């Protein structure tokens, strides 16, 4: 593992390349080419390292393509999930990138071949369409072939120049961190469109720790609105791989973000047989009903999005929504995601979900859903976070923690929105490790902390119309200066006395002058 300084230098270099190369192209539009190139280099080096098997005297990139037998290709594809010929490796394409007049078409053919290599294998679903957003013929790269090739070559040579060190030692950590760094920076610069799919790493870490707390192993982990996969990957960072027995599962509705998530899995060295990311609408077309239950669920679903809701009368019979007896409002699907997660949660697991605060106090259908959750003792905690943690929104969001194995009919409320729970950095607030540790500790031990945390009997919540807003149960600290009225009156009286004396002196002086 490299030092923090080396990592920062690498990230700074990546961002500089991304900005220098794109020219007049909007950064958000251009991100696919930088991210795709980084991914292309990673899988090339990963694949070459696999073929070489630690033999320093053998260099796969130096072989000719016709030296590859069908048996070699078949065996490698079964293990890695894809195949790359020597001539298709990033290092060989980069050698001639600046002078290759057919660079854009050759790249397109290479990407097509890599995806095609998985056809008919168990990995086909995980590889298919990975490079769909890396369109080497896109007008975003330029109006002519020459312009496209010049920009593609600049990106390739820029990524080639990055020093990731020795692959076997720490390439995976550096590649994965660099990839997430790029995604987060694009999200920050894109405003709302970025924030919709990217959960900052510090928030992801908190959510993952809450969901996995106390579990030495889980069968599998699931994110029903996985975005670029950052929440799933934080779970991987919390535990050794063997403790997440059956892998990582996620579903994403946006095609581009779906591809980012799959790339992100590979970049963090999660092999195709240890993850399954699906494309589609989780609420209307859930993909993992046959895989449930899950011991850990993490999610940051989109806030208050529209969905079909009651316009589809069959949904009330869906086993995810039927127990609550009501559907989430058509203009606010938040609780539909919560109920979906609850339905997929195992009896021993936890779900930690980021939610818009309005769902915890509004009436109507949302109140009825809260009633169902509280009456069945599924809500372990509601945690309010500091404002301005996410890109593109200043909203102080909440985390709801769901559990099916609570021993007490109580719900914990934690107000982690105060100044003691974040640090302000540039335009956003961030949770530092000590802030995350404190929140997790309060949650784990169900601490009673004045002005911060308390546990409330569910019966009391029922009396309060099933309001789950943290501010309804955790008293806010009054930080106004305490004023001693008696002391203040005495000071005022003394001041008046001095003023009267001063006036008397002035009157005396004036009288002497007049005489």
XYZ file of C-alpha atoms in Angstrom:
515
model
C 0.000 0.000 0.000
C 1.424 3.405 -0.885
C 1.501 6.347 1.477
C -1.309 8.879 1.690
C 0.953 11.455 0.024
C 1.635 9.181 -2.958
C -2.078 8.492 -3.315
C -2.890 12.202 -3.215
C -0.249 12.899 -5.862
C -1.673 10.162 -8.072
C -5.215 11.470 -7.699
C -4.085 15.007 -8.437
C -2.362 13.777 -11.614
C -5.468 11.891 -12.749
C -7.703 14.915 -12.266
C -5.211 17.153 -14.080
C -5.151 14.766 -17.051
C -8.945 14.557 -17.077
C -9.250 18.336 -17.255
C -6.397 19.010 -19.670
C -7.487 16.445 -22.221
C -11.180 17.173 -22.362
C -10.660 20.690 -23.736
C -14.025 22.184 -24.611
C -15.935 18.994 -23.811
C -18.124 19.190 -20.717
C -16.505 17.279 -17.853
C -19.655 15.310 -17.058
C -19.946 14.195 -20.697
C -16.242 13.398 -20.902
C -16.016 11.286 -17.755
C -16.747 8.002 -19.565
C -13.574 8.276 -21.631
C -11.305 8.857 -18.640
C -13.016 6.253 -16.462
C -13.190 3.792 -19.354
C -9.503 4.208 -20.160
C -8.544 3.694 -16.534
C -10.666 0.549 -16.497
C -9.143 -0.680 -19.785
C -5.648 -0.328 -18.360
C -6.658 -2.108 -15.152
C -8.201 -5.199 -16.760
C -5.284 -5.407 -19.196
C -2.712 -5.474 -16.419
C -4.882 -7.693 -14.254
C -5.304 -10.196 -17.085
C -1.615 -10.164 -18.033
C -0.669 -10.709 -14.388
C -3.052 -13.670 -14.216
C -1.602 -15.311 -17.350
C 1.996 -14.746 -16.199
C 1.253 -16.382 -12.851
C 4.111 -14.655 -11.046
C 6.766 -15.764 -13.583
C 9.003 -12.685 -13.949
C 10.750 -14.181 -16.981
C 7.511 -14.340 -18.977
C 5.749 -11.252 -20.382
C 2.335 -11.895 -21.884
C 2.343 -8.560 -23.718
C 5.320 -9.694 -25.800
C 3.521 -12.714 -27.274
C 1.877 -12.659 -30.688
C -1.865 -13.192 -30.865
C -1.479 -16.362 -32.949
C 0.472 -17.961 -30.082
C -2.796 -18.215 -28.129
C -4.458 -21.618 -28.442
C -8.217 -22.161 -28.075
C -7.513 -24.137 -24.907
C -5.613 -21.241 -23.314
C -8.400 -18.847 -24.203
C -11.102 -21.155 -22.868
C -9.356 -21.824 -19.551
C -8.569 -18.151 -18.956
C -12.102 -17.019 -19.794
C -13.627 -19.530 -17.398
C -11.512 -18.118 -14.578
C -11.332 -14.396 -15.316
C -14.644 -14.063 -17.124
C -13.129 -12.408 -20.212
C -10.134 -12.722 -22.548
C -7.669 -10.178 -23.950
C -5.153 -11.076 -26.652
C -1.607 -9.723 -26.224
C -2.027 -7.249 -29.060
C -5.189 -5.903 -27.440
C -3.552 -5.068 -24.117
C -3.532 -1.432 -23.051
C 0.268 -1.309 -22.969
C 0.518 -2.312 -26.642
C -2.234 0.037 -27.808
C -0.607 2.910 -25.889
C 2.728 2.394 -27.704
C 1.337 3.574 -31.031
C -1.584 5.700 -29.812
C -0.117 8.998 -31.019
C 0.595 7.752 -34.549
C -2.225 5.265 -35.171
C -4.652 6.716 -37.773
C -7.178 3.973 -36.960
C -7.015 4.304 -33.179
C -10.703 4.963 -32.614
C -11.914 2.055 -34.745
C -9.286 -0.331 -33.381
C -10.292 0.522 -29.823
C -13.934 -0.095 -30.676
C -13.000 -3.504 -32.112
C -10.932 -4.392 -29.020
C -13.746 -3.488 -26.652
C -16.189 -5.503 -28.749
C -13.840 -8.506 -28.672
C -13.357 -8.318 -24.883
C -17.110 -8.265 -24.333
C -17.597 -10.957 -26.973
C -15.077 -13.250 -25.308
C -17.567 -13.837 -22.470
C -20.448 -14.914 -24.712
C -21.524 -18.435 -23.781
C -19.687 -18.342 -20.457
C -21.024 -17.839 -16.925
C -19.601 -14.314 -16.938
C -21.549 -13.115 -19.997
C -24.055 -11.124 -17.926
C -21.269 -9.382 -15.997
C -19.180 -8.455 -19.063
C -21.815 -7.641 -21.677
C -22.008 -3.916 -22.477
C -19.190 -2.892 -20.127
C -17.730 -0.554 -22.741
C -21.075 0.634 -24.115
C -20.503 4.177 -22.842
C -16.931 4.345 -24.165
C -18.041 5.375 -27.662
C -14.855 5.982 -29.646
C -16.876 7.414 -32.532
C -18.708 9.963 -30.367
C -18.883 13.563 -31.539
C -17.988 14.499 -27.957
C -14.432 13.534 -28.898
C -14.373 15.739 -31.983
C -15.962 16.286 -35.365
C -13.320 14.481 -37.416
C -11.503 11.152 -37.049
C -8.264 13.062 -36.527
C -9.762 15.056 -33.651
C -11.216 11.927 -32.082
C -7.911 10.069 -32.332
C -5.949 12.996 -30.953
C -8.128 13.219 -27.864
C -8.272 9.442 -27.379
C -4.496 9.229 -27.675
C -4.086 12.035 -25.153
C -6.282 10.206 -22.626
C -4.479 6.908 -23.223
C -1.004 8.443 -22.919
C -2.101 10.361 -19.832
C -3.384 7.232 -18.102
C -0.270 5.354 -19.274
C 1.929 7.936 -17.526
C 0.341 7.318 -14.131
C 2.571 5.375 -11.749
C 0.525 2.638 -10.110
C 3.613 0.784 -8.943
C 4.017 -2.974 -9.003
C 0.704 -4.618 -9.866
C 0.992 -7.571 -7.528
C 1.828 -5.359 -4.531
C -0.941 -2.798 -4.459
C -2.318 -2.067 -7.908
C -5.852 -3.038 -6.950
C -6.081 -0.558 -4.065
C -4.639 2.260 -6.134
C -6.774 1.591 -9.198
C -9.944 1.298 -7.148
C -9.214 4.418 -5.124
C -8.306 6.355 -8.258
C -11.537 5.282 -9.933
C -13.680 6.320 -6.968
C -11.733 9.584 -6.719
C -12.607 10.371 -10.331
C -16.262 9.486 -9.863
C -16.532 11.639 -6.736
C -14.892 14.618 -8.426
C -17.122 14.344 -11.472
C -20.119 14.086 -9.147
C -19.019 17.139 -7.166
C -18.556 19.186 -10.332
C -21.789 17.976 -11.893
C -23.948 19.110 -8.980
C -27.293 17.393 -8.629
C -26.816 14.929 -11.483
C -23.713 13.653 -9.767
C -25.215 13.491 -6.297
C -28.034 11.304 -7.544
C -25.753 8.338 -7.987
C -22.704 8.918 -5.823
C -22.583 8.463 -2.060
C -19.487 10.119 -0.523
C -17.067 7.582 0.902
C -17.366 8.810 4.481
C -21.153 8.379 4.408
C -20.785 5.000 2.674
C -18.448 3.849 5.434
C -20.955 4.797 8.136
C -23.816 3.009 6.363
C -21.738 -0.132 5.789
C -20.605 -0.248 9.406
C -24.159 0.132 10.686
C -25.444 -2.661 8.430
C -22.621 -5.051 9.269
C -22.273 -4.255 12.958
C -21.864 -7.322 15.141
C -21.811 -9.775 12.242
C -18.635 -11.801 11.833
C -19.946 -13.153 8.543
C -22.864 -12.469 6.231
C -24.303 -14.624 3.480
C -24.344 -11.760 0.970
C -24.811 -8.013 0.765
C -27.310 -6.129 -1.369
C -27.955 -2.578 -2.566
C -31.297 -2.177 -4.377
C -30.254 1.199 -5.848
C -26.525 0.655 -6.127
C -25.411 3.585 -8.283
C -21.690 3.243 -8.923
C -21.370 0.556 -6.267
C -19.639 2.644 -3.600
C -21.792 1.320 -0.743
C -21.172 -2.301 -1.677
C -17.457 -1.659 -1.927
C -17.350 -0.038 1.493
C -18.756 -3.284 2.847
C -15.864 -5.113 1.212
C -13.408 -2.745 2.883
C -14.936 -3.452 6.307
C -14.384 -7.209 6.139
C -12.163 -9.790 4.521
C -13.705 -11.230 1.370
C -14.363 -14.683 2.794
C -16.687 -13.228 5.436
C -19.127 -12.122 2.747
C -19.820 -15.670 1.667
C -21.868 -15.405 -1.512
C -20.834 -12.010 -2.774
C -22.237 -8.626 -3.720
C -25.602 -7.915 -5.333
C -27.031 -4.678 -6.662
C -29.555 -3.228 -9.077
C -29.371 0.099 -10.904
C -31.864 1.782 -13.221
C -29.418 4.073 -15.071
C -27.467 2.270 -17.804
C -24.328 4.408 -17.565
C -24.192 4.109 -13.789
C -24.874 0.377 -14.048
C -21.732 0.058 -16.168
C -19.764 2.152 -13.675
C -20.816 -0.199 -10.878
C -19.703 -3.316 -12.749
C -16.377 -1.711 -13.644
C -15.971 -0.683 -10.020
C -16.387 -4.284 -8.893
C -13.619 -5.463 -11.222
C -11.391 -2.544 -10.233
C -11.628 -3.651 -6.606
C -10.662 -7.195 -7.611
C -14.089 -8.705 -7.065
C -14.228 -11.466 -9.672
C -17.282 -11.895 -11.883
C -18.468 -14.934 -9.888
C -18.541 -12.910 -6.654
C -20.827 -10.092 -7.776
C -24.065 -9.687 -9.661
C -25.225 -6.234 -10.740
C -28.541 -6.021 -12.595
C -29.958 -3.295 -14.820
C -33.555 -2.272 -14.262
C -36.204 -0.619 -12.096
C -35.944 -2.170 -8.638
C -39.462 -1.182 -7.580
C -41.243 -2.507 -10.662
C -38.860 -5.215 -11.869
C -36.804 -6.502 -8.916
C -34.124 -8.952 -10.001
C -33.066 -10.743 -6.835
C -36.228 -12.186 -5.325
C -34.740 -15.666 -5.691
C -31.574 -14.607 -3.858
C -33.212 -13.269 -0.708
C -32.890 -13.065 2.193
C -29.762 -10.930 2.577
C -27.894 -10.544 5.865
C -26.812 -6.983 5.019
C -28.537 -4.319 2.929
C -27.122 -0.853 2.270
C -28.728 1.801 0.125
C -28.958 5.460 -0.795
C -32.026 5.412 -3.074
C -33.103 8.523 -5.011
C -35.035 11.005 -2.904
C -38.737 11.565 -3.530
C -38.822 10.265 -7.095
C -42.055 9.553 -8.928
C -43.229 5.987 -9.384
C -46.398 4.334 -10.635
C -47.685 3.562 -7.129
C -51.459 3.234 -6.888
C -51.851 3.631 -10.652
C -50.867 -0.041 -10.809
C -53.486 -1.875 -8.691
C -51.447 -5.096 -8.735
C -48.668 -3.573 -6.636
C -50.718 -3.648 -3.441
C -50.600 -7.445 -3.714
C -46.815 -7.475 -4.129
C -45.325 -9.290 -1.130
C -42.965 -6.356 -0.569
C -45.740 -3.792 -0.133
C -48.809 -5.829 0.870
C -47.945 -6.198 4.584
C -48.065 -2.415 5.075
C -51.515 -2.305 3.478
C -50.712 0.865 1.534
C -48.348 2.004 -1.231
C -45.887 4.863 -1.005
C -47.246 8.071 -2.635
C -46.840 8.298 -6.405
C -44.725 11.441 -6.074
C -42.563 10.092 -3.251
C -41.236 6.557 -3.698
C -38.947 6.705 -0.645
C -40.905 4.261 1.493
C -41.298 1.898 -1.468
C -37.513 1.435 -1.361
C -37.604 0.987 2.419
C -40.311 -1.688 2.215
C -38.463 -3.392 -0.634
C -35.304 -3.580 1.493
C -37.233 -4.857 4.503
C -38.750 -7.630 2.391
C -35.294 -8.754 1.252
C -33.727 -8.620 4.734
C -32.909 -11.810 6.639
C -34.038 -12.496 10.209
C -30.483 -11.956 11.481
C -29.455 -9.005 9.356
C -29.696 -5.223 9.188
C -30.554 -2.703 6.503
C -29.144 0.851 6.638
C -30.867 3.219 4.208
C -30.387 6.931 3.537
C -33.757 8.712 3.514
C -35.217 12.137 2.875
C -36.291 13.547 6.285
C -39.837 14.408 5.196
C -40.924 10.774 5.144
C -40.537 10.572 8.919
C -43.208 13.119 9.812
C -45.604 13.546 6.882
C -49.142 12.164 7.112
C -51.213 10.054 4.722
C -49.774 6.858 3.271
C -46.335 7.543 4.708
C -47.772 7.714 8.229
C -49.522 4.363 7.675
C -46.258 2.791 6.530
C -44.485 4.145 9.609
C -47.262 2.622 11.727
C -46.611 -0.771 10.136
C -42.866 -0.487 10.722
C -43.177 0.625 14.344
C -45.982 -1.752 15.331
C -43.940 -4.678 14.012
C -40.790 -3.384 15.727
C -38.706 -3.228 12.543
C -37.090 0.200 13.122
C -33.937 -0.104 15.190
C -32.789 3.480 14.789
C -33.273 6.760 12.966
C -30.113 8.850 12.679
C -30.078 12.443 11.477
C -26.851 13.466 9.749
C -25.227 16.881 9.260
C -26.386 19.051 6.379
C -24.378 19.423 3.175
C -22.741 15.985 3.157
C -23.820 15.115 -0.386
C -22.904 16.688 -3.702
C -25.666 18.776 -5.182
C -27.876 19.031 -2.090
C -27.551 20.728 1.289
C -30.330 18.634 2.858
C -29.600 17.047 6.225
C -30.610 13.478 5.396
C -31.443 10.651 7.784
C -30.454 6.998 7.998
C -33.080 4.452 8.965
C -31.743 1.174 10.344
C -34.086 -1.796 9.976
C -33.840 -5.050 11.893
C -36.004 -8.127 12.350
C -34.295 -9.366 15.510
C -34.826 -6.587 18.046
C -35.306 -7.738 21.645
C -36.971 -4.563 22.951
C -39.967 -2.657 21.627
C -37.982 0.562 21.484
C -36.594 2.756 18.728
C -33.355 4.677 19.029
C -33.044 8.259 17.820
C -29.623 9.821 17.229
C -29.054 13.473 16.377
C -25.655 13.441 14.667
C -26.228 16.766 12.941
C -24.382 18.970 15.406
C -20.981 20.586 15.004
C -19.368 17.759 16.976
C -20.205 15.293 14.198
C -18.615 16.819 11.092
C -15.786 18.883 9.721
C -16.302 21.560 7.105
C -14.090 21.110 4.034
C -14.359 23.429 1.016
C -17.995 23.368 -0.113
C -19.126 20.286 1.794
C -19.184 18.890 5.297
C -17.489 15.544 5.878
C -17.670 12.806 8.496
C -14.213 12.057 9.858
C -13.331 8.589 11.205
C -13.811 9.782 14.780
C -17.307 11.037 13.941
C -18.232 7.697 12.376
C -16.788 5.809 15.359
C -18.862 7.878 17.766
C -22.123 7.397 15.861
C -21.552 3.645 15.559
C -20.668 3.373 19.252
C -23.818 5.235 20.337
C -25.875 2.992 18.050
C -24.210 -0.224 19.183
C -24.538 0.420 22.900
C -27.896 2.200 22.652
C -26.425 5.025 24.702
C -28.505 7.744 26.304
C -26.670 10.977 25.518
C -28.245 14.296 26.424
C -29.052 16.360 23.327
C -27.731 13.529 21.090
C -29.388 10.142 21.575
C -32.284 8.436 23.287
C -34.354 5.263 22.971
C -38.136 5.631 22.956
C -40.834 3.059 23.657
C -42.790 2.254 20.525
C -45.991 2.901 22.460
C -44.901 6.504 22.960
C -44.155 6.789 19.235
C -47.664 5.500 18.515
C -49.089 8.183 20.804
C -47.140 10.733 18.779
C -48.908 9.712 15.527
C -45.961 7.465 14.582
C -43.711 10.459 14.024
C -40.151 9.198 13.534
C -38.456 12.560 13.225
C -35.351 12.679 15.420
C -36.095 16.220 16.589
C -39.373 15.019 18.129
C -37.507 12.887 20.664
C -34.005 14.318 21.060
C -34.083 17.694 22.762
C -31.909 20.264 21.032
C -29.307 21.884 23.225
C -30.052 25.530 23.925
C -26.736 27.218 23.246
C -27.978 30.714 23.879
C -26.086 32.610 26.566
C -27.690 32.244 29.988
C -28.462 35.678 31.442
C -28.655 36.326 35.182
C -31.515 38.851 35.390
C -30.737 39.937 38.965
C -27.105 40.533 38.099
C -28.084 42.353 34.917
C -30.541 44.609 36.823
C -27.843 45.412 39.343
C -25.415 46.302 36.556
C -28.041 48.486 34.877
C -28.773 50.267 38.172
C -25.066 50.868 38.719
C -24.703 52.195 35.165
C -27.692 54.563 35.670
C -26.171 55.727 38.941
C -22.875 56.537 37.206
C -24.702 58.305 34.383
C -26.639 60.434 36.920
C -23.407 61.328 38.668
C -21.785 62.239 35.374
C -24.725 64.421 34.408
C -24.506 66.200 37.780
C -20.825 66.889 37.184
C -21.540 68.209 33.687
C -24.320 70.436 35.018
C -21.952 71.787 37.680
C -19.263 72.578 35.095
C -21.756 74.334 32.823
C -23.040 76.398 35.785
C -19.508 77.518 36.671
C -18.851 78.545 33.057
C -22.069 80.566 32.908
C -21.208 82.422 36.121
